[in-house]
Every structure is written in C-alpha cells, then in structure tokens.
CSV table of C-alpha atoms in Angstrom, one decimal:
chain,number,residue,atom,x,y,z
A,2,MET,CA,1.3,-18.5,-14.6
A,3,ALA,CA,1.8,-19.4,-10.9
A,4,SER,CA,1.5,-22.9,-9.7
A,5,ASN,CA,0.5,-23.7,-6.1
A,6,ARG,CA,1.6,-20.2,-5.0
A,7,ARG,CA,-0.4,-18.0,-2.8
A,8,ALA,CA,-0.6,-14.2,-2.2
A,9,LEU,CA,-1.7,-12.3,0.9
A,10,ILE,CA,-3.2,-8.9,0.1
A,11,THR,CA,-4.0,-6.5,2.9
A,12,GLY,CA,-6.6,-3.8,2.4
A,13,ALA,CA,-8.1,-6.0,-0.3
A,14,SER,CA,-11.7,-4.8,-0.2
A,15,ALA,CA,-11.3,-1.9,-2.5
A,16,GLY,CA,-8.9,0.3,-4.5
A,17,ILE,CA,-5.3,-0.7,-5.1
A,18,GLY,CA,-5.7,-3.8,-2.8
A,19,GLU,CA,-8.6,-5.1,-4.8
A,20,ALA,CA,-6.8,-4.4,-8.0
A,21,PHE,CA,-3.8,-6.5,-6.7
A,22,ALA,CA,-6.1,-9.3,-5.8
A,23,ARG,CA,-7.5,-9.3,-9.3
A,24,GLU,CA,-4.1,-9.0,-11.0
A,25,LEU,CA,-2.6,-11.9,-8.9
A,26,ALA,CA,-5.6,-14.1,-9.6
A,27,ARG,CA,-5.3,-13.3,-13.3
A,28,ARG,CA,-1.7,-14.5,-13.1
A,29,GLY,CA,-2.8,-17.8,-11.5
A,30,PHE,CA,-2.0,-17.1,-7.8
A,31,ASP,CA,-4.3,-18.3,-5.1
A,32,VAL,CA,-5.1,-15.4,-2.8
A,33,VAL,CA,-5.8,-14.6,0.8
A,34,LEU,CA,-7.8,-11.4,1.1
A,35,THR,CA,-7.8,-9.4,4.3
A,36,ALA,CA,-9.6,-6.2,5.3
A,37,ARG,CA,-12.4,-5.3,7.7
A,38,ARG,CA,-15.4,-5.6,5.3
A,39,THR,CA,-16.3,-9.3,5.3
A,40,ASP,CA,-19.1,-9.0,2.8
A,41,ARG,CA,-17.0,-7.1,0.4
A,42,LEU,CA,-14.2,-9.6,0.7
A,43,GLU,CA,-16.5,-12.5,0.2
A,44,SER,CA,-18.0,-11.0,-3.0
A,45,ILE,CA,-14.5,-10.4,-4.5
A,46,ALA,CA,-13.3,-13.9,-3.5
A,47,ALA,CA,-16.4,-15.5,-5.1
A,48,GLU,CA,-15.8,-13.6,-8.3
A,49,LEU,CA,-12.1,-14.6,-8.5
A,50,ARG,CA,-12.8,-18.2,-7.9
A,51,GLU,CA,-15.4,-18.3,-10.7
A,52,ARG,CA,-13.4,-16.2,-13.1
A,53,HIS,CA,-9.9,-17.7,-12.6
A,54,ALA,CA,-10.4,-21.1,-11.0
A,55,ILE,CA,-8.1,-20.2,-8.1
A,56,GLU,CA,-8.5,-20.6,-4.4
A,57,ALA,CA,-9.6,-17.4,-2.6
A,58,VAL,CA,-9.6,-17.3,1.2
A,59,VAL,CA,-11.2,-14.5,3.1
A,60,ALA,CA,-9.5,-13.4,6.4
A,61,PRO,CA,-11.4,-10.4,7.9
A,62,LEU,CA,-9.1,-8.5,10.2
A,63,ASP,CA,-8.5,-5.0,11.7
A,64,LEU,CA,-4.8,-4.4,11.3
A,65,ALA,CA,-5.0,-1.6,13.9
A,66,ARG,CA,-5.0,-4.3,16.5
A,67,ALA,CA,-1.5,-4.8,18.0
A,68,ASP,CA,-1.8,-8.6,17.7
A,69,ALA,CA,-3.3,-8.6,14.2
A,70,ALA,CA,-0.2,-9.7,12.2
A,71,GLU,CA,0.6,-12.5,14.6
A,72,ALA,CA,-3.0,-13.7,14.7
A,73,LEU,CA,-3.3,-13.7,10.9
A,74,VAL,CA,-0.1,-15.6,10.3
A,75,ALA,CA,-1.0,-18.1,13.0
A,76,ALA,CA,-4.4,-18.7,11.4
A,77,LEU,CA,-2.8,-19.2,8.0
A,78,ASP,CA,-0.2,-21.7,9.5
A,79,ALA,CA,-3.0,-23.6,11.2
A,80,GLN,CA,-4.7,-24.1,7.8
A,81,GLY,CA,-1.5,-25.0,6.1
A,82,LEU,CA,-1.6,-22.0,3.9
A,83,HIS,CA,1.9,-20.7,3.1
A,84,ILE,CA,2.4,-17.3,1.6
A,85,ASP,CA,4.6,-16.6,-1.4
A,86,VAL,CA,3.6,-13.1,-2.2
A,87,LEU,CA,2.8,-10.4,0.4
A,88,VAL,CA,1.2,-7.2,-0.7
A,89,ASN,CA,1.2,-4.7,2.2
A,90,ASN,CA,-1.4,-2.3,0.9
A,91,ALA,CA,-3.7,-1.4,3.8
A,92,GLY,CA,-3.6,2.3,4.5
A,93,TYR,CA,-5.6,5.5,4.9
A,94,GLY,CA,-5.1,9.2,5.5
A,95,LEU,CA,-5.3,10.9,8.9
A,96,THR,CA,-6.1,14.6,8.5
A,97,GLY,CA,-5.4,17.5,10.7
A,98,TYR,CA,-2.3,18.8,12.6
A,99,LEU,CA,-0.5,16.5,15.0
A,100,ASP,CA,-1.8,18.0,18.2
A,101,GLU,CA,-5.4,18.3,17.0
A,102,GLN,CA,-6.0,14.5,17.1
A,103,PRO,CA,-5.9,12.1,20.0
A,104,TRP,CA,-2.8,10.0,20.4
A,105,GLU,CA,-4.9,6.8,19.9
A,106,ALA,CA,-5.6,7.9,16.4
A,107,HIS,CA,-1.9,8.4,15.6
A,108,ALA,CA,-1.0,5.1,17.3
A,109,ALA,CA,-3.6,3.2,15.2
A,110,PHE,CA,-2.2,4.9,12.0
A,111,ILE,CA,1.4,3.9,12.8
A,112,GLN,CA,0.2,0.4,13.6
A,113,VAL,CA,-1.6,0.0,10.2
A,114,LEU,CA,0.8,1.8,7.9
A,115,MET,CA,4.2,0.9,9.5
A,116,THR,CA,4.2,-1.7,12.2
A,117,ALA,CA,1.8,-4.3,10.6
A,118,PRO,CA,3.6,-4.3,7.2
A,119,THR,CA,7.0,-4.7,8.9
A,120,GLU,CA,5.7,-7.5,11.2
A,121,LEU,CA,4.0,-9.4,8.4
A,122,ALA,CA,7.2,-9.3,6.3
A,123,TRP,CA,9.2,-10.5,9.4
A,124,ARG,CA,6.8,-13.3,10.0
A,125,LEU,CA,6.5,-14.5,6.4
A,126,LEU,CA,10.1,-13.9,5.2
A,127,PRO,CA,11.6,-17.1,6.7
A,128,GLY,CA,9.2,-19.3,4.8
A,129,MET,CA,9.8,-17.5,1.6
A,130,LYS,CA,13.6,-17.9,2.0
A,131,ALA,CA,13.2,-21.6,2.8
A,132,ARG,CA,11.2,-22.2,-0.3
A,133,GLY,CA,13.5,-20.1,-2.4
A,134,TYR,CA,10.8,-17.9,-3.7
A,135,GLY,CA,9.0,-14.8,-2.4
A,136,ARG,CA,7.7,-11.4,-3.4
A,137,ILE,CA,7.0,-8.5,-1.0
A,138,ILE,CA,5.3,-5.4,-2.3
A,139,ASN,CA,5.0,-2.5,0.2
A,140,VAL,CA,2.6,0.0,-1.3
A,141,ALA,CA,4.2,3.4,-0.4
A,142,SER,CA,3.5,6.6,-2.3
A,143,LEU,CA,5.0,9.4,-4.3
A,144,ALA,CA,4.5,11.3,-1.1
A,145,GLY,CA,7.4,9.4,0.4
A,146,HIS,CA,9.8,11.1,-2.1
A,147,VAL,CA,8.7,14.7,-1.5
A,148,PRO,CA,8.8,16.9,1.7
A,149,GLY,CA,6.0,16.3,4.2
A,150,SER,CA,3.1,18.7,4.2
A,151,ALA,CA,1.2,20.3,7.1
A,152,GLY,CA,-2.1,18.7,7.9
A,153,HIS,CA,-1.0,15.1,7.0
A,154,THR,CA,1.7,14.9,9.6
A,155,LEU,CA,2.4,11.1,9.5
A,156,TYR,CA,1.4,10.2,6.0
A,157,ALA,CA,4.6,11.1,4.0
A,158,ALA,CA,6.7,10.0,6.9
A,159,SER,CA,5.1,6.5,6.9
A,160,LYS,CA,5.5,6.2,3.2
A,161,ALA,CA,9.2,7.3,3.3
A,162,TYR,CA,9.7,4.6,6.0
A,163,LEU,CA,8.2,1.9,3.7
A,164,ILE,CA,10.6,3.0,0.9
A,165,LYS,CA,13.7,2.8,3.1
A,166,PHE,CA,12.5,-0.4,4.7
A,167,SER,CA,12.0,-2.0,1.2
A,168,GLN,CA,15.4,-0.9,0.0
A,169,SER,CA,17.1,-2.5,3.0
A,170,LEU,CA,15.1,-5.6,2.8
A,171,ALA,CA,15.8,-5.9,-1.0
A,172,LEU,CA,19.5,-5.9,-0.2
A,173,GLU,CA,19.1,-8.4,2.6
A,174,THR,CA,17.2,-10.9,0.5
A,175,LYS,CA,19.4,-10.6,-2.6
A,176,GLY,CA,20.2,-14.0,-4.0
A,177,THR,CA,17.5,-15.8,-1.9
A,178,GLY,CA,14.8,-15.8,-4.5
A,179,VAL,CA,12.9,-13.2,-2.6
A,180,HIS,CA,12.2,-9.8,-4.3
A,181,VAL,CA,11.1,-6.7,-2.4
A,182,THR,CA,9.6,-3.6,-4.0
A,183,ALA,CA,8.3,-0.3,-2.6
A,184,LEU,CA,5.5,0.7,-5.0
A,185,CYS,CA,5.0,4.5,-5.2
A,186,PRO,CA,1.8,5.5,-6.9
A,187,GLY,CA,0.6,9.1,-7.0
A,188,PHE,CA,-3.0,10.1,-7.2
A,189,THR,CA,-5.0,6.9,-7.9
A,190,LEU,CA,-8.7,6.5,-8.4
A,191,SER,CA,-10.0,4.7,-5.3
A,192,GLU,CA,-11.9,5.2,-2.1
A,193,PHE,CA,-8.9,6.7,-0.3
A,194,HIS,CA,-9.9,10.3,-0.8
A,195,ASP,CA,-13.5,9.6,0.1
A,196,VAL,CA,-12.5,8.1,3.4
A,197,ASN,CA,-10.4,11.0,4.5
A,198,GLY,CA,-12.8,13.7,3.2
A,199,SER,CA,-10.5,15.2,0.6
A,200,ARG,CA,-12.4,14.2,-2.5
A,201,PRO,CA,-13.8,17.7,-3.3
A,202,LEU,CA,-10.2,19.1,-3.1
A,203,VAL,CA,-8.3,16.5,-5.0
A,204,SER,CA,-11.0,16.4,-7.7
A,205,LYS,CA,-9.5,19.8,-8.8
A,206,MET,CA,-6.4,18.0,-9.9
A,207,PRO,CA,-6.0,17.7,-13.7
A,208,GLY,CA,-6.9,14.4,-15.3
A,209,PHE,CA,-3.3,13.6,-16.4
A,210,MET,CA,-2.3,13.4,-12.8
A,211,TRP,CA,-4.5,10.4,-12.0
A,212,MET,CA,-3.9,6.7,-12.6
A,213,ASP,CA,-6.3,3.8,-12.3
A,214,ALA,CA,-5.8,1.1,-9.7
A,215,PRO,CA,-5.5,-1.9,-12.1
A,216,THR,CA,-2.6,-0.2,-13.9
A,217,VAL,CA,-0.9,0.5,-10.6
A,218,ALA,CA,-1.2,-3.1,-9.6
A,219,ARG,CA,-0.1,-4.5,-12.9
A,220,GLU,CA,3.0,-2.3,-12.9
A,221,GLY,CA,3.7,-3.2,-9.3
A,222,MET,CA,3.8,-6.9,-10.1
A,223,ASP,CA,6.0,-6.3,-13.1
A,224,ALA,CA,8.3,-4.2,-11.0
A,225,VAL,CA,8.7,-6.8,-8.2
A,226,GLU,CA,9.2,-9.6,-10.8
A,227,ALA,CA,12.0,-7.5,-12.3
A,228,GLY,CA,13.6,-7.0,-8.9
A,229,LYS,CA,13.2,-3.3,-8.7
A,230,ALA,CA,13.6,-2.1,-5.1
A,231,VAL,CA,11.6,1.1,-5.7
A,232,TYR,CA,9.1,1.8,-8.5
A,233,VAL,CA,7.3,5.0,-9.1
A,234,ASN,CA,4.1,4.6,-11.2
A,235,GLY,CA,3.6,7.0,-14.1
A,236,ARG,CA,5.8,9.3,-16.1
A,237,VAL,CA,4.4,12.4,-14.5
A,238,ASN,CA,5.0,11.1,-11.0
A,239,ARG,CA,8.6,10.0,-11.9
A,240,LEU,CA,9.2,13.6,-13.2
A,241,ILE,CA,7.9,15.1,-10.0
A,242,LYS,CA,10.2,12.8,-8.0
A,243,GLY,CA,13.1,13.7,-10.1
A,244,LEU,CA,12.4,17.4,-9.8
A,245,PHE,CA,12.2,17.4,-6.0
A,246,LYS,CA,15.4,15.3,-5.8
A,247,LEU,CA,17.2,18.1,-7.6
A,248,LEU,CA,15.8,21.0,-5.7
A,249,PRO,CA,17.5,22.4,-2.5
A,250,ASP,CA,15.6,21.2,0.6
A,251,ALA,CA,14.5,24.7,1.6
A,252,LEU,CA,13.0,25.4,-1.8
A,253,ALA,CA,11.3,22.0,-2.0
A,254,LEU,CA,9.7,22.5,1.4
A,255,LYS,CA,8.6,26.0,0.4
A,256,MET,CA,6.9,24.6,-2.7
A,257,VAL,CA,5.1,22.0,-0.7
A,258,GLU,CA,4.0,24.6,1.8
A,259,ARG,CA,2.5,26.8,-1.0
A,260,GLN,CA,0.7,24.0,-2.7
A,261,GLY,CA,-0.3,21.8,0.2
A,262,GLY,CA,-3.3,23.8,1.3
A,263,ARG,CA,-5.0,23.2,-2.0
A,264,PHE,CA,-5.4,19.5,-1.2
A,265,ARG,CA,-5.5,19.5,2.6
A,266,VAL,CA,-8.5,18.8,4.8
A,267,HIS,CA,-7.8,20.8,8.0
A,268,GLY,CA,-9.8,20.7,11.2
A,269,GLU,CA,-12.4,18.3,9.9
A,270,GLY,CA,-11.8,15.3,12.2
A,271,VAL,CA,-10.0,12.1,12.1
A,272,GLY,CA,-9.8,10.0,8.9
A,273,GLN,CA,-10.7,6.4,9.5
A,274,PRO,CA,-9.2,3.3,8.0
A,275,PRO,CA,-11.2,1.8,5.1
A,276,ALA,CA,-13.4,-1.0,6.3
C-alpha cells in the first residue's frame, strides 16, 4: 500500500480515468482528480474518501486551454501537493475527415491528447526524480499500433505519439525510480463512444472484443509497477497488434480501409471532449 504518495488522474470523471482513480485509492494513494465536470468529480472524491480513508482533491480544469497544465501544476505546488503518479488519461474522439472540421477543433484535440500529457510529464518529472519515485501512465490505445483510418484522422496518430513518447521517456528515466508506461487498451466499456456518436456502430462488435475499465486500470498499474514501457490490454488486442506487425504495410492499410467504415462516424459533426 502507498504511504503519503499522491496520484494525478486527468479525465477522471468517467470511464478509464474514474477506474484509475478507484484503483489508485484502493492501493492507498491520495488522489487529485481533474476533468471539466465538477459535480461528478466531487461525487467520486467523496466516495473515495469514505471508502478508502485517503485524501481526494478535486481540480476542475479544461485541458484544451493552452495554459492548463501550467496552471494545474502551479495550483498543486501552491497547496504543497507533490505528485508521485501521473495518469494522462483525458481524451476523446474527433470524427470526420480532416478538412471537414474547423482548425480550432483539431488544435484543441492536439492540445488535450498530445500537448497536455507531454507538458504535465515535463513539469512533474523533476520532482519525481528528486524523490526517487514516480509512475507515469500515458493512456494510449491499440489504435496506435495499427494503421490510421479515414474519418478519425488524428486519433491513431495521437496514440502512436504517446507510445513513442513513453518508450523514450522510459529509457530516459531508467535507474531513477521513475517508471513510464504507454497503456494500450482496445474497445473499453465507457462514455467514449457515446461522446463521439459511434455507440450504435461499435455496439455491433462481438462481446469478446470488449474490456471493462476497472480491468484496464488494474492491469495498467501492474504494468507500470513492473516497468513495462508499453502494455497492450487483453489477449485479443495483443493478437491484433502482433498480426498487424507481421503484415506488409500496404496489406495492413488495405485491411483497415475495408473494415474502418463499419465503425466510423462520418459527416456527423465534431466530437467534443468529455466534460
């Protein structure tokens, strides 16, 4: 069990982020929960305090703001709250072809899924190194291991970035007491597909393709503790990753092209980040 250690979880109001908050609290970590839905965060925090006798701090924030990471870390420093575990989980899907959406939507997506996780790691890493202990989990996706698909132009690209970023950071922190893991779940039962409007499509997926968020979070914590730079949740997902790794690029891209339309929302507007 943790002792006087604290975790920061982004996108903690639902889904995998909420599951990480519960898993870390169960393991004895104090938690800082951030997302946009203050009421939801307060409800989760109150439950975790009661159930696990830990400290749970709520820090409502919109990570699409360019100054969000800096403001959050400054606020934590002002309260004397050091962070030992960072879970970069906040994310959402942006549907439609690249030129169908305004640049502002793409810029916000890049800010939330790439810039903010990188900046939070950059700002919190020195303290982790100084204390000789740190854990950084970047919630990527199986999508980062397979070719990108039409209609979700930036999603796979952003997840591939998190995987490569995590691998490099894991090497850079070797021997410092800091572990870094890119966690790569596949289809996970959460609000994600409701937010981007793809629920009716992905519901056609067979049941064995789905995982639940608590399992994803538990495996993620076990993976980072074990020092695994990249971890793919689920045997089916690991099989898919292995298959695409063996296929020639042209054939892999063709397969994604043929199957992508089954689970793509096209021309239905901009997906919004979960509150």
